Coordinates of C-alpha atoms in Angstrom, one line a residue:
Chain S
X1 CA 76.5 -20.0 -93.1
X2 CA 79.2 -20.6 -90.6
X3 CA 79.4 -24.2 -89.3
X4 CA 81.5 -25.7 -86.6
X5 CA 82.2 -29.4 -86.8
X6 CA 83.5 -31.4 -83.9
X7 CA 86.1 -33.9 -85.0
X8 CA 87.8 -36.4 -82.8
X9 CA 91.3 -37.8 -83.6
X10 CA 91.4 -41.4 -82.4
X11 CA 93.8 -44.4 -82.4
X12 CA 93.1 -46.6 -85.4
X13 CA 90.1 -48.7 -84.4
X14 CA 91.5 -51.6 -86.4
X15 CA 94.3 -51.9 -83.9
X16 CA 93.7 -53.6 -80.6
X17 CA 92.9 -51.1 -77.8
X18 CA 95.0 -50.6 -74.7
X19 CA 94.6 -48.9 -71.4
X20 CA 97.1 -46.6 -69.7
X21 CA 98.2 -47.0 -66.1
X22 CA 95.4 -44.6 -65.2
X23 CA 92.9 -46.8 -67.1
X24 CA 92.1 -44.4 -69.9
X25 CA 92.4 -45.4 -73.5
X26 CA 95.9 -45.2 -74.8
X27 CA 96.0 -42.3 -77.3
X28 CA 99.6 -42.3 -78.3
X29 CA 101.3 -42.2 -81.7
X30 CA 99.4 -41.3 -84.9
X31 CA 95.8 -40.6 -84.5
X32 CA 93.3 -40.6 -87.3
X33 CA 90.0 -38.8 -88.0
X34 CA 87.2 -40.7 -86.4
X35 CA 85.2 -42.1 -89.3
X36 CA 81.9 -41.1 -87.6
X37 CA 83.1 -37.5 -87.7
X38 CA 83.7 -37.6 -91.5
X39 CA 80.0 -37.7 -92.0
X40 CA 79.6 -34.4 -90.0
X41 CA 82.4 -32.8 -92.0
X42 CA 80.9 -33.8 -95.3
X43 CA 77.4 -32.6 -94.2
X44 CA 78.8 -29.3 -93.1
X45 CA 80.6 -28.8 -96.5
X46 CA 77.5 -29.6 -98.4
X47 CA 75.3 -27.3 -96.2
X48 CA 77.8 -24.4 -96.5
X49 CA 77.9 -24.9 -100.3
X50 CA 74.2 -24.8 -100.5
X51 CA 73.9 -21.7 -98.4
X52 CA 76.3 -20.0 -100.9
X53 CA 78.6 -18.6 -98.3
X54 CA 80.3 -19.0 -94.9
X55 CA 82.9 -21.5 -93.9
X56 CA 83.4 -24.7 -92.0
X57 CA 85.6 -24.6 -88.9
X58 CA 86.8 -27.8 -87.2
X59 CA 87.1 -28.1 -83.4
X60 CA 89.2 -30.9 -81.9
X61 CA 90.7 -31.9 -78.6
X62 CA 93.8 -34.0 -78.8
X63 CA 97.1 -34.7 -77.0
X64 CA 100.5 -33.5 -78.1
X65 CA 99.0 -31.0 -80.6
X66 CA 98.1 -33.9 -82.9
X67 CA 96.8 -32.7 -86.2
X68 CA 96.9 -35.7 -88.6
X69 CA 93.1 -36.3 -88.3
X70 CA 92.4 -32.6 -88.6
X71 CA 94.5 -32.4 -91.8
X72 CA 92.3 -35.1 -93.3
X73 CA 89.2 -33.1 -92.5
X74 CA 90.9 -29.9 -93.8
X75 CA 91.8 -31.7 -97.0
X76 CA 88.1 -32.5 -97.4
X77 CA 87.4 -28.8 -97.6
X78 CA 87.1 -27.3 -94.1
X79 CA 88.6 -23.8 -94.0
X80 CA 90.3 -23.8 -90.6
X81 CA 90.6 -25.5 -87.2
X82 CA 90.7 -24.9 -83.5
X83 CA 92.8 -27.4 -81.6
X84 CA 92.7 -27.7 -77.9
X85 CA 95.7 -29.6 -76.6
X86 CA 96.6 -29.3 -72.9
X87 CA 98.0 -31.4 -70.1
X88 CA 94.9 -30.6 -68.1
X89 CA 92.7 -32.6 -70.5
X90 CA 93.7 -36.3 -70.1
X91 CA 91.0 -38.1 -68.0
X92 CA 88.3 -35.6 -69.0
X93 CA 84.8 -37.1 -69.0
X94 CA 82.0 -36.3 -71.4
X95 CA 80.9 -33.2 -69.4
X96 CA 84.5 -31.9 -69.2
X97 CA 84.9 -32.4 -72.9
X98 CA 81.6 -30.6 -73.5
X99 CA 82.8 -27.6 -71.4
X100 CA 85.9 -27.3 -73.6
X101 CA 84.0 -27.7 -76.9
X102 CA 81.3 -25.2 -75.9
X103 CA 84.0 -22.6 -75.2
X104 CA 85.7 -23.4 -78.5
X105 CA 82.4 -22.7 -80.3
X106 CA 82.3 -19.3 -78.7
X107 CA 85.8 -18.7 -79.7
X108 CA 84.9 -19.5 -83.4
X109 CA 82.8 -16.4 -83.5
X110 CA 79.5 -16.0 -85.4
X111 CA 78.3 -19.6 -85.6
X112 CA 75.0 -20.7 -87.1
X113 CA 75.2 -24.5 -86.7
X114 CA 77.3 -27.0 -84.8
X115 CA 77.6 -30.5 -86.3
X116 CA 78.8 -33.5 -84.4
X117 CA 78.8 -37.3 -84.7
X118 CA 76.3 -39.1 -82.5
X119 CA 79.2 -40.6 -80.6
X120 CA 82.9 -41.3 -81.0
X121 CA 84.1 -44.7 -82.1
X122 CA 86.5 -45.0 -79.1
X123 CA 84.6 -43.4 -76.2
X124 CA 81.0 -43.7 -77.4
X125 CA 79.4 -41.8 -74.5
X126 CA 76.8 -40.3 -76.8
X127 CA 76.0 -37.3 -74.6
X128 CA 78.5 -34.7 -75.6
X129 CA 76.5 -32.9 -78.4
X130 CA 73.4 -32.3 -76.2
X131 CA 75.7 -31.3 -73.3
X132 CA 77.4 -28.7 -75.5
X133 CA 73.9 -27.4 -76.6
X134 CA 72.8 -27.1 -73.0
X135 CA 76.0 -25.2 -72.1
X136 CA 75.4 -22.8 -75.0
X137 CA 71.7 -22.5 -74.2
X138 CA 70.9 -23.8 -77.7
X139 CA 68.4 -26.3 -79.1
X140 CA 69.9 -29.7 -80.0
X141 CA 68.6 -32.0 -82.7
X142 CA 70.2 -35.4 -82.1
X143 CA 70.5 -38.6 -84.1
X144 CA 69.8 -36.9 -87.4
X145 CA 69.7 -39.1 -90.5
X146 CA 68.7 -36.2 -92.8
X147 CA 69.1 -32.4 -92.5
X148 CA 67.6 -29.4 -94.3
X149 CA 68.4 -25.8 -93.5
X150 CA 66.0 -23.1 -94.6
X151 CA 64.6 -19.8 -93.3
X152 CA 66.8 -19.8 -90.3
X153 CA 65.7 -23.2 -89.1
X154 CA 67.2 -26.7 -89.1
X155 CA 64.8 -29.5 -89.9
X156 CA 66.0 -33.1 -89.4
X157 CA 64.8 -36.6 -89.5
X158 CA 65.5 -37.9 -86.0
X159 CA 66.0 -41.6 -85.5
X160 CA 63.6 -43.1 -83.0
X161 CA 63.0 -46.7 -81.8
X162 CA 60.1 -47.1 -84.1
X163 CA 61.2 -45.1 -87.2
X164 CA 61.9 -41.4 -87.3
X165 CA 60.5 -38.1 -86.2
X166 CA 60.6 -34.8 -88.2
X167 CA 62.0 -32.2 -85.7
X168 CA 62.9 -28.6 -86.3
X169 CA 64.6 -25.9 -84.3
X170 CA 65.7 -22.3 -85.0
X171 CA 69.4 -21.6 -85.6
X172 CA 71.9 -21.5 -84.0
X173 CA 71.5 -25.2 -83.0
X174 CA 73.6 -28.3 -82.4
X175 CA 72.9 -31.2 -84.6
X176 CA 74.3 -34.7 -84.2
X177 CA 74.4 -36.9 -87.2
X178 CA 74.2 -40.7 -87.5
X179 CA 76.7 -42.5 -89.8
X180 CA 75.3 -42.7 -93.3
X181 CA 73.7 -39.3 -93.3
X182 CA 75.8 -38.5 -96.3
X183 CA 78.7 -40.2 -98.2
X184 CA 81.9 -38.6 -97.1
X185 CA 84.2 -37.5 -100.0
X186 CA 87.8 -38.6 -100.3
X187 CA 90.3 -35.7 -100.0
X188 CA 91.7 -34.8 -103.5
X189 CA 95.4 -34.3 -104.0
X190 CA 94.8 -30.6 -104.4
X191 CA 92.8 -30.7 -101.1
X192 CA 95.6 -32.5 -99.3
X193 CA 98.2 -30.0 -100.5
X194 CA 96.0 -27.0 -99.6
X195 CA 95.3 -28.5 -96.1
X196 CA 99.0 -28.1 -95.2
X197 CA 98.7 -24.4 -95.1
X198 CA 95.2 -24.0 -93.6
X199 CA 95.2 -22.2 -90.2
X200 CA 95.1 -24.3 -87.0
X201 CA 94.4 -22.1 -83.9
X202 CA 96.2 -24.0 -81.1
X203 CA 94.8 -23.1 -77.7
X204 CA 95.2 -24.1 -74.0
X205 CA 92.2 -24.5 -71.7
X206 CA 93.1 -21.2 -69.9
X207 CA 92.7 -19.4 -73.3
X208 CA 89.1 -20.6 -73.2
X209 CA 88.5 -19.2 -69.7
X210 CA 88.5 -22.7 -68.1
X211 CA 90.6 -24.0 -65.2
X212 CA 92.5 -27.3 -64.9
X213 CA 90.3 -28.2 -61.9
X214 CA 87.2 -28.4 -64.0
X215 CA 88.7 -30.9 -66.4
X216 CA 90.7 -34.0 -66.6
X217 CA 90.9 -36.4 -63.6
X218 CA 90.0 -33.6 -61.2
X219 CA 86.8 -32.7 -63.0
X220 CA 85.6 -36.2 -63.8
X221 CA 84.4 -37.1 -60.3
X222 CA 84.6 -40.8 -61.0
X223 CA 87.1 -43.5 -60.3
X224 CA 87.7 -46.8 -62.0
X225 CA 87.5 -49.4 -59.3
X226 CA 88.1 -52.6 -61.3
X227 CA 89.3 -53.7 -64.7
X228 CA 88.8 -57.4 -65.4
X229 CA 88.8 -59.8 -68.4
X230 CA 85.2 -60.8 -69.3
X231 CA 84.5 -64.5 -69.1
X232 CA 85.7 -65.8 -72.4
X233 CA 83.2 -67.2 -74.8
X234 CA 84.6 -70.4 -76.1
X235 CA 84.6 -70.9 -79.8
X236 CA 82.7 -74.0 -80.7
X237 CA 82.8 -76.2 -83.8
X238 CA 84.2 -74.8 -87.0
X239 CA 83.6 -76.5 -90.3
X240 CA 84.5 -75.9 -93.9
X241 CA 81.6 -75.9 -96.3
X242 CA 81.9 -78.9 -98.6
X243 CA 78.4 -78.3 -100.0
X244 CA 76.6 -79.9 -97.1
X245 CA 77.2 -77.4 -94.3
X246 CA 73.6 -76.4 -94.3
X247 CA 72.7 -79.9 -93.0
X248 CA 74.8 -79.3 -90.0
X249 CA 73.1 -75.9 -89.4
X250 CA 69.7 -77.7 -89.6
X251 CA 70.9 -80.3 -87.1
X252 CA 72.2 -77.6 -84.8
X253 CA 68.9 -75.7 -84.9
X254 CA 67.1 -79.0 -84.2
X255 CA 69.1 -79.7 -81.1
X256 CA 68.2 -76.2 -79.9
X257 CA 64.5 -77.0 -80.6
X258 CA 64.3 -73.8 -82.8
X259 CA 62.9 -75.9 -85.6
Chain M
X1 CA 69.2 -45.1 -51.5
X2 CA 66.5 -43.2 -53.4
X3 CA 66.6 -44.2 -57.1
X4 CA 64.7 -42.6 -59.9
X5 CA 64.1 -44.0 -63.3
X6 CA 63.6 -41.9 -66.4
X7 CA 60.6 -43.7 -67.9
X8 CA 59.9 -43.8 -71.6
X9 CA 56.9 -45.1 -73.6
X10 CA 57.2 -48.2 -75.8
X11 CA 56.9 -47.3 -79.5
X12 CA 53.2 -48.4 -79.4
X13 CA 52.8 -45.5 -76.9
X14 CA 50.3 -47.2 -74.5
X15 CA 52.8 -48.9 -72.1
X16 CA 56.3 -48.3 -70.8
X17 CA 59.3 -49.4 -72.8
X18 CA 60.8 -52.7 -71.9
X19 CA 64.1 -50.9 -71.1
X20 CA 62.2 -48.8 -68.5
X21 CA 60.9 -51.9 -66.8
X22 CA 64.4 -53.4 -66.8
X23 CA 65.7 -50.4 -65.0
X24 CA 62.9 -50.4 -62.4
X25 CA 63.5 -54.1 -61.7
X26 CA 67.2 -53.4 -61.0
X27 CA 66.4 -50.2 -59.0
X28 CA 64.0 -52.2 -56.8
X29 CA 66.8 -54.6 -56.0
X30 CA 69.2 -51.8 -55.0
X31 CA 67.1 -49.0 -53.6
X32 CA 64.9 -48.3 -50.6
X33 CA 62.7 -45.9 -52.6
X34 CA 62.1 -46.2 -56.3
X35 CA 60.2 -43.6 -58.3
X36 CA 59.8 -42.7 -61.9
X37 CA 59.6 -39.6 -64.0
X38 CA 57.6 -39.9 -67.2
X39 CA 57.5 -37.2 -69.9
X40 CA 54.4 -37.7 -72.1
X41 CA 50.7 -37.3 -72.3
X42 CA 49.3 -40.6 -71.0
X43 CA 50.9 -41.2 -67.6
X44 CA 47.8 -42.9 -66.2
X45 CA 48.1 -45.7 -68.8
X46 CA 51.8 -46.2 -67.8
X47 CA 51.2 -46.3 -64.0
X48 CA 50.1 -49.9 -63.6
X49 CA 53.2 -51.4 -65.3
X50 CA 55.5 -48.9 -63.7
X51 CA 54.1 -49.8 -60.3
X52 CA 54.2 -53.5 -60.9
X53 CA 57.9 -53.2 -61.7
X54 CA 58.8 -51.2 -58.6
X55 CA 57.9 -47.5 -58.9
X56 CA 55.7 -46.3 -56.0
X57 CA 55.2 -42.9 -57.6
X58 CA 55.4 -41.3 -61.1
X59 CA 56.2 -37.7 -61.7
X60 CA 54.4 -37.0 -65.0
X61 CA 55.2 -34.1 -67.2
X62 CA 53.3 -33.2 -70.4
X63 CA 55.7 -32.2 -73.1
X64 CA 53.3 -30.9 -75.8
X65 CA 55.3 -30.9 -79.1
X66 CA 58.7 -30.2 -77.5
X67 CA 61.5 -32.8 -77.5
X68 CA 61.1 -35.2 -74.6
X69 CA 64.7 -34.9 -73.5
X70 CA 64.7 -31.2 -73.2
X71 CA 61.5 -31.1 -71.1
X72 CA 62.6 -34.1 -69.1
X73 CA 65.9 -32.5 -68.1
X74 CA 64.2 -29.2 -67.1
X75 CA 61.6 -31.0 -65.1
X76 CA 64.1 -33.3 -63.5
X77 CA 66.4 -30.5 -62.5
X78 CA 63.5 -28.9 -60.6
X79 CA 62.4 -32.1 -59.0
X80 CA 65.9 -33.1 -57.9
X81 CA 66.2 -30.0 -55.9
X82 CA 63.0 -30.7 -54.0
X83 CA 63.3 -34.4 -53.6
X84 CA 67.0 -35.2 -53.5
X85 CA 67.3 -38.6 -55.2
X86 CA 70.7 -40.4 -54.9
X87 CA 70.8 -42.0 -58.3
X88 CA 68.9 -41.4 -61.6
X89 CA 68.9 -44.1 -64.2
X90 CA 68.3 -43.6 -67.9
X91 CA 68.0 -46.1 -70.7
X92 CA 70.8 -45.8 -73.3
X93 CA 68.1 -44.6 -75.8
X94 CA 67.6 -41.6 -78.0
X95 CA 65.5 -39.6 -75.6
X96 CA 67.2 -41.1 -72.5
X97 CA 70.6 -39.7 -73.6
X98 CA 69.2 -36.3 -74.5
X99 CA 67.6 -35.9 -71.1
X100 CA 70.7 -37.3 -69.3
X101 CA 73.1 -35.0 -71.2
X102 CA 71.1 -31.8 -70.5
X103 CA 70.5 -32.7 -66.8
X104 CA 74.2 -33.3 -66.3
X105 CA 74.9 -29.7 -67.3
X106 CA 72.0 -28.3 -65.2
X107 CA 73.2 -30.1 -62.1
X108 CA 76.9 -30.1 -63.0
X109 CA 77.2 -33.8 -62.4
X110 CA 79.2 -36.3 -64.5
X111 CA 77.5 -39.1 -66.4
X112 CA 78.4 -42.8 -66.8
X113 CA 76.9 -44.2 -70.0
X114 CA 76.8 -47.5 -71.8
X115 CA 76.4 -49.3 -68.5
X116 CA 75.8 -53.1 -68.5
X117 CA 75.8 -53.6 -64.8
X118 CA 75.0 -51.5 -61.7
X119 CA 76.0 -51.9 -58.1
X120 CA 75.9 -49.9 -54.9
X121 CA 79.1 -49.5 -52.8
X122 CA 78.2 -47.7 -49.5
X123 CA 76.5 -44.6 -50.6
X124 CA 78.0 -44.5 -54.1
X125 CA 76.8 -46.1 -57.3
X126 CA 79.1 -48.2 -59.4
X127 CA 78.5 -48.7 -63.1
X128 CA 79.9 -51.6 -65.0
X129 CA 80.7 -51.2 -68.7
X130 CA 82.3 -53.5 -71.3
X131 CA 85.1 -52.3 -73.5
X132 CA 87.2 -53.7 -76.3
X133 CA 84.3 -55.6 -77.8
X134 CA 83.1 -56.8 -74.5
X135 CA 86.5 -58.5 -73.7
X136 CA 87.2 -56.2 -70.7
X137 CA 84.8 -55.3 -67.9
X138 CA 85.3 -52.0 -66.2
X139 CA 83.7 -50.8 -62.9
X140 CA 83.5 -47.1 -62.4
X141 CA 82.4 -45.4 -59.2
X142 CA 81.1 -41.9 -58.8
X143 CA 83.2 -40.0 -56.3
X144 CA 81.6 -36.6 -56.1
X145 CA 78.3 -35.7 -54.5
X146 CA 75.0 -37.1 -55.9
X147 CA 72.7 -37.4 -57.5
X148 CA 74.6 -39.8 -59.8
X149 CA 73.5 -40.0 -63.4
X150 CA 73.9 -43.2 -65.4
X151 CA 72.6 -44.6 -68.7
X152 CA 72.3 -48.4 -69.0
X153 CA 72.1 -50.3 -72.2
X154 CA 68.8 -52.1 -72.9
X155 CA 68.9 -55.9 -72.2
X156 CA 71.4 -55.5 -69.3
X157 CA 68.8 -56.7 -66.8
X158 CA 65.7 -58.8 -67.0
X159 CA 62.3 -57.0 -66.5
X160 CA 60.4 -58.8 -63.8
X161 CA 57.2 -57.6 -62.1
X162 CA 57.5 -57.4 -58.3
X163 CA 53.8 -57.5 -57.5
X164 CA 53.3 -53.9 -56.6
X165 CA 50.1 -52.0 -57.3
X166 CA 49.8 -49.1 -59.8
X167 CA 52.1 -46.2 -59.1
X168 CA 50.5 -43.0 -57.9
X169 CA 50.7 -40.2 -60.5
X170 CA 51.7 -36.7 -59.6
X171 CA 51.4 -34.2 -62.5
X172 CA 54.2 -31.7 -62.7
X173 CA 54.1 -28.6 -64.9
X174 CA 56.7 -28.5 -67.8
X175 CA 59.2 -25.8 -66.9
X176 CA 60.3 -23.2 -69.5
X177 CA 63.3 -24.7 -71.2
X178 CA 64.3 -21.4 -72.9
X179 CA 65.8 -21.5 -76.4
X180 CA 66.5 -25.2 -76.1
X181 CA 62.7 -25.7 -75.7
X182 CA 62.1 -24.2 -79.2
X183 CA 62.9 -27.5 -80.9
X184 CA 59.6 -29.0 -82.0
X185 CA 58.5 -32.5 -83.1
X186 CA 56.5 -32.0 -86.3
X187 CA 55.8 -35.5 -87.5
X188 CA 56.2 -39.1 -86.3
X189 CA 56.9 -41.9 -88.8
X190 CA 56.7 -45.5 -87.9
X191 CA 58.7 -47.8 -90.1
X192 CA 56.4 -50.8 -90.6
X193 CA 58.1 -54.1 -89.7
X194 CA 56.9 -57.6 -89.9
X195 CA 57.6 -60.3 -87.4
X196 CA 59.1 -60.0 -83.9
X197 CA 61.2 -57.0 -82.8
X198 CA 64.9 -57.3 -83.1
X199 CA 65.5 -56.8 -79.3
X200 CA 62.9 -59.3 -78.4
X201 CA 63.1 -62.1 -81.0
X202 CA 64.2 -65.6 -80.0
X203 CA 66.1 -65.9 -83.3
X204 CA 68.1 -63.1 -85.0
X205 CA 69.6 -63.4 -88.5
X206 CA 72.0 -60.6 -89.3
X207 CA 73.8 -59.8 -92.5
X208 CA 77.1 -58.0 -93.2
X209 CA 79.3 -56.9 -96.0
X210 CA 79.9 -60.5 -97.1
X211 CA 76.4 -60.4 -98.7
X212 CA 78.1 -58.5 -101.5
X213 CA 75.2 -56.2 -102.4
X214 CA 72.1 -54.5 -100.9
X215 CA 69.9 -56.8 -103.1
X216 CA 71.1 -59.9 -101.4
X217 CA 69.8 -58.8 -98.0
X218 CA 66.1 -59.5 -98.6
X219 CA 66.4 -63.1 -100.0
X220 CA 69.3 -64.2 -97.8
X221 CA 68.9 -62.5 -94.5
X222 CA 65.2 -61.7 -94.4
X223 CA 64.3 -65.0 -96.1
X224 CA 66.1 -67.0 -93.4
X225 CA 64.8 -64.9 -90.6
X226 CA 61.2 -65.3 -91.8
X227 CA 61.6 -69.1 -91.9
X228 CA 63.0 -69.2 -88.4
X229 CA 60.2 -66.8 -87.2
X230 CA 63.0 -64.4 -86.2
X231 CA 64.1 -60.8 -86.7
X232 CA 66.6 -59.5 -89.2
X233 CA 69.6 -57.4 -88.2
X234 CA 72.7 -55.9 -89.7
X235 CA 76.3 -54.9 -89.1
X236 CA 77.2 -51.3 -89.0
X237 CA 79.1 -51.7 -92.3
X238 CA 76.0 -52.3 -94.4
X239 CA 73.9 -49.7 -92.4
X240 CA 76.6 -47.1 -93.2
X241 CA 76.5 -48.3 -96.8
X242 CA 72.8 -47.6 -96.9
X243 CA 71.7 -51.1 -97.7
X244 CA 69.4 -51.3 -94.7
X245 CA 67.9 -48.8 -92.2
X246 CA 69.8 -47.9 -89.0
X247 CA 67.0 -49.5 -86.9
X248 CA 68.4 -52.9 -87.9
X249 CA 71.9 -52.2 -86.7
X250 CA 73.3 -54.6 -84.0
X251 CA 76.3 -53.4 -82.1
X252 CA 77.9 -50.8 -80.0
X253 CA 76.1 -47.9 -81.7
X254 CA 73.1 -50.0 -82.5
X255 CA 71.0 -52.5 -80.6
X256 CA 72.0 -55.1 -78.1
X257 CA 70.4 -58.5 -78.7
X258 CA 70.3 -61.6 -76.6
X259 CA 68.4 -64.1 -78.6
X260 CA 68.4 -67.9 -78.1
X261 CA 70.1 -68.2 -81.6
X262 CA 72.0 -65.5 -83.4
X263 CA 72.9 -66.2 -87.1
X264 CA 75.7 -64.0 -88.5
X265 CA 75.8 -64.1 -92.3
X266 CA 78.8 -62.5 -94.0
X267 CA 79.7 -60.6 -90.9
X268 CA 83.4 -60.5 -90.0
X269 CA 82.8 -59.7 -86.4
X270 CA 84.4 -56.3 -85.7
X271 CA 84.5 -55.5 -81.9
X272 CA 81.8 -53.0 -82.6
X273 CA 79.4 -55.7 -83.7
X274 CA 80.5 -58.3 -81.1
X275 CA 79.5 -56.0 -78.2
X276 CA 75.9 -56.1 -79.4
X277 CA 75.5 -59.8 -79.9
X278 CA 77.9 -61.9 -77.9
X279 CA 75.4 -62.3 -75.1
X280 CA 73.3 -64.5 -77.4
X281 CA 72.8 -68.0 -76.1
X282 CA 74.0 -69.7 -79.3
X283 CA 75.8 -68.2 -82.3
X284 CA 76.0 -69.6 -85.8
X285 CA 78.3 -67.8 -88.2
X286 CA 78.8 -68.2 -92.0
X287 CA 81.8 -66.4 -93.5
X288 CA 84.2 -67.0 -96.3
X289 CA 87.2 -65.8 -94.3
X290 CA 88.3 -68.6 -92.0
X291 CA 90.2 -66.0 -89.9
X292 CA 87.2 -63.8 -89.3
X293 CA 86.9 -62.8 -85.6
X294 CA 83.3 -63.9 -85.6
X295 CA 84.5 -67.5 -85.4
X296 CA 86.0 -66.9 -82.0
X297 CA 82.6 -66.5 -80.5
X298 CA 80.6 -68.9 -82.8
X299 CA 79.2 -72.1 -81.4
X300 CA 78.9 -73.3 -85.0
X301 CA 81.2 -71.6 -87.5
X302 CA 80.8 -72.4 -91.2
X303 CA 83.7 -71.3 -93.4
X304 CA 81.8 -70.8 -96.7
X305 CA 80.0 -68.5 -99.0
X306 CA 76.7 -67.2 -97.7
X307 CA 75.4 -67.3 -101.3
X308 CA 76.0 -71.1 -101.5
X309 CA 75.2 -72.1 -97.9
X310 CA 72.1 -70.1 -97.1
X311 CA 70.0 -70.9 -100.2
X312 CA 70.5 -74.6 -99.5
X313 CA 69.6 -74.0 -95.8
X314 CA 66.4 -72.1 -96.8
X315 CA 65.5 -74.9 -99.2
X316 CA 66.1 -77.6 -96.5
X317 CA 63.9 -75.6 -94.0
X318 CA 61.2 -75.1 -96.6
X319 CA 61.2 -78.8 -97.3
X320 CA 60.4 -79.5 -93.6
X321 CA 57.3 -77.4 -94.0

């Protein structure tokens, strides 16, 4: 079974975020594999193993031909990657991103399944997987917390407000996974060494049959009109627990008439 | 401005979701015409509440066993062409995002998601979002032709009835969604929960990695929540670790809560989490690390071990009866 996994390379979320002059997130320097995507990579590796054949291909969009996050996912066991890096891409919105990713899936050849995280940690739009599915004309099974593949069908447990639904669709399909669907493995030393020589197909948007006008700022059809600091929430009283802090919590709750 | 709201049912199924009523209330303030589209079997049961909150008309589509978002997008695409709405609002929910995503491709329109505010500037919609853990507010305006498509986080607006009568219901046939429409819902599972809902509770008690183990969640977090007649929540860290189900997650990728009191136990306060809870009226935090970011938003911050502070707190509350 051939599986494509979307992986985003993002600035370290532990670092404070910054905006560029164009009001997009600064994505300079070393980027890392979005932790949300590591679940998709692990799931794909397990499903390919279980199917007894096929391979896992990564697809990523990143500036400056950045591959450090991709190497992490290759070290986990993915076979190869397609990297789209192009000056036409900065400023792309979710739909522009989906257009690029859908074309990359077509470039990957015979694909049975596309896996993606529910949303990225830095952009968190949460619509890209279903947009890609619509562009490909495929079913999408979103917000999966469990996946089974059998008899040419994907069956998932789909998160709902009240619990979960069991949903199935024939392959090929796009499935988005929630964090925690599986426990991602750590890359082994052997995996890290092997990842250095795995093929990364570097492409431009024109290689995918897209034009610059459809993407980036031009394609986004939206404009940031204001960026302002949110009204700060003042920190209140801070106390060290000396064995009686619970009494102050009780008093606080009493003042609020909660108890 | 003609505004449409993608209406969803509440989990109980017999009335609209609170998030739908919130969107209708805002749409009523901004639009001249407010209508809803509802994908489901029991539109007549929804019509009174939808009308009361601002919709004059409901386009109802029966989805059978297909996924709501797929049918919703296909139906909306056809209806948009015939009726030309200026703005279509979706809740930032599971089905809402599915429908929004597919519709954006069908119409080739951009989407703005995670909105927490909505304005109209001339004939364009402006969506407000919060980034960097809610520290920075960004307004983004659609610049191309409408209809504009936006998803708004639940709890961004209050749901208030406007006194309108029941909306009229117009049944619309579900269009053929092609291969996408082959996805089928086979079973529904409702996870039983006791007490008030996380998004609606006046008191929310959440736990994080500082609890130390999955076993501590029940006595510490649920124990305190129960005594305060509140709901129990969680940080992403312990949801990812599998200690508690995703439905309890508070934060950017989970639920937004705005209770009267939020109690954060063993939660450091990653920006991801702060986004979902800093709108709470009052925040109490207990954490061993005195430098934890959660203390920058807490009204009462206790630097201490949850395993020492909370059992005593529970005992004191029990003693009050």
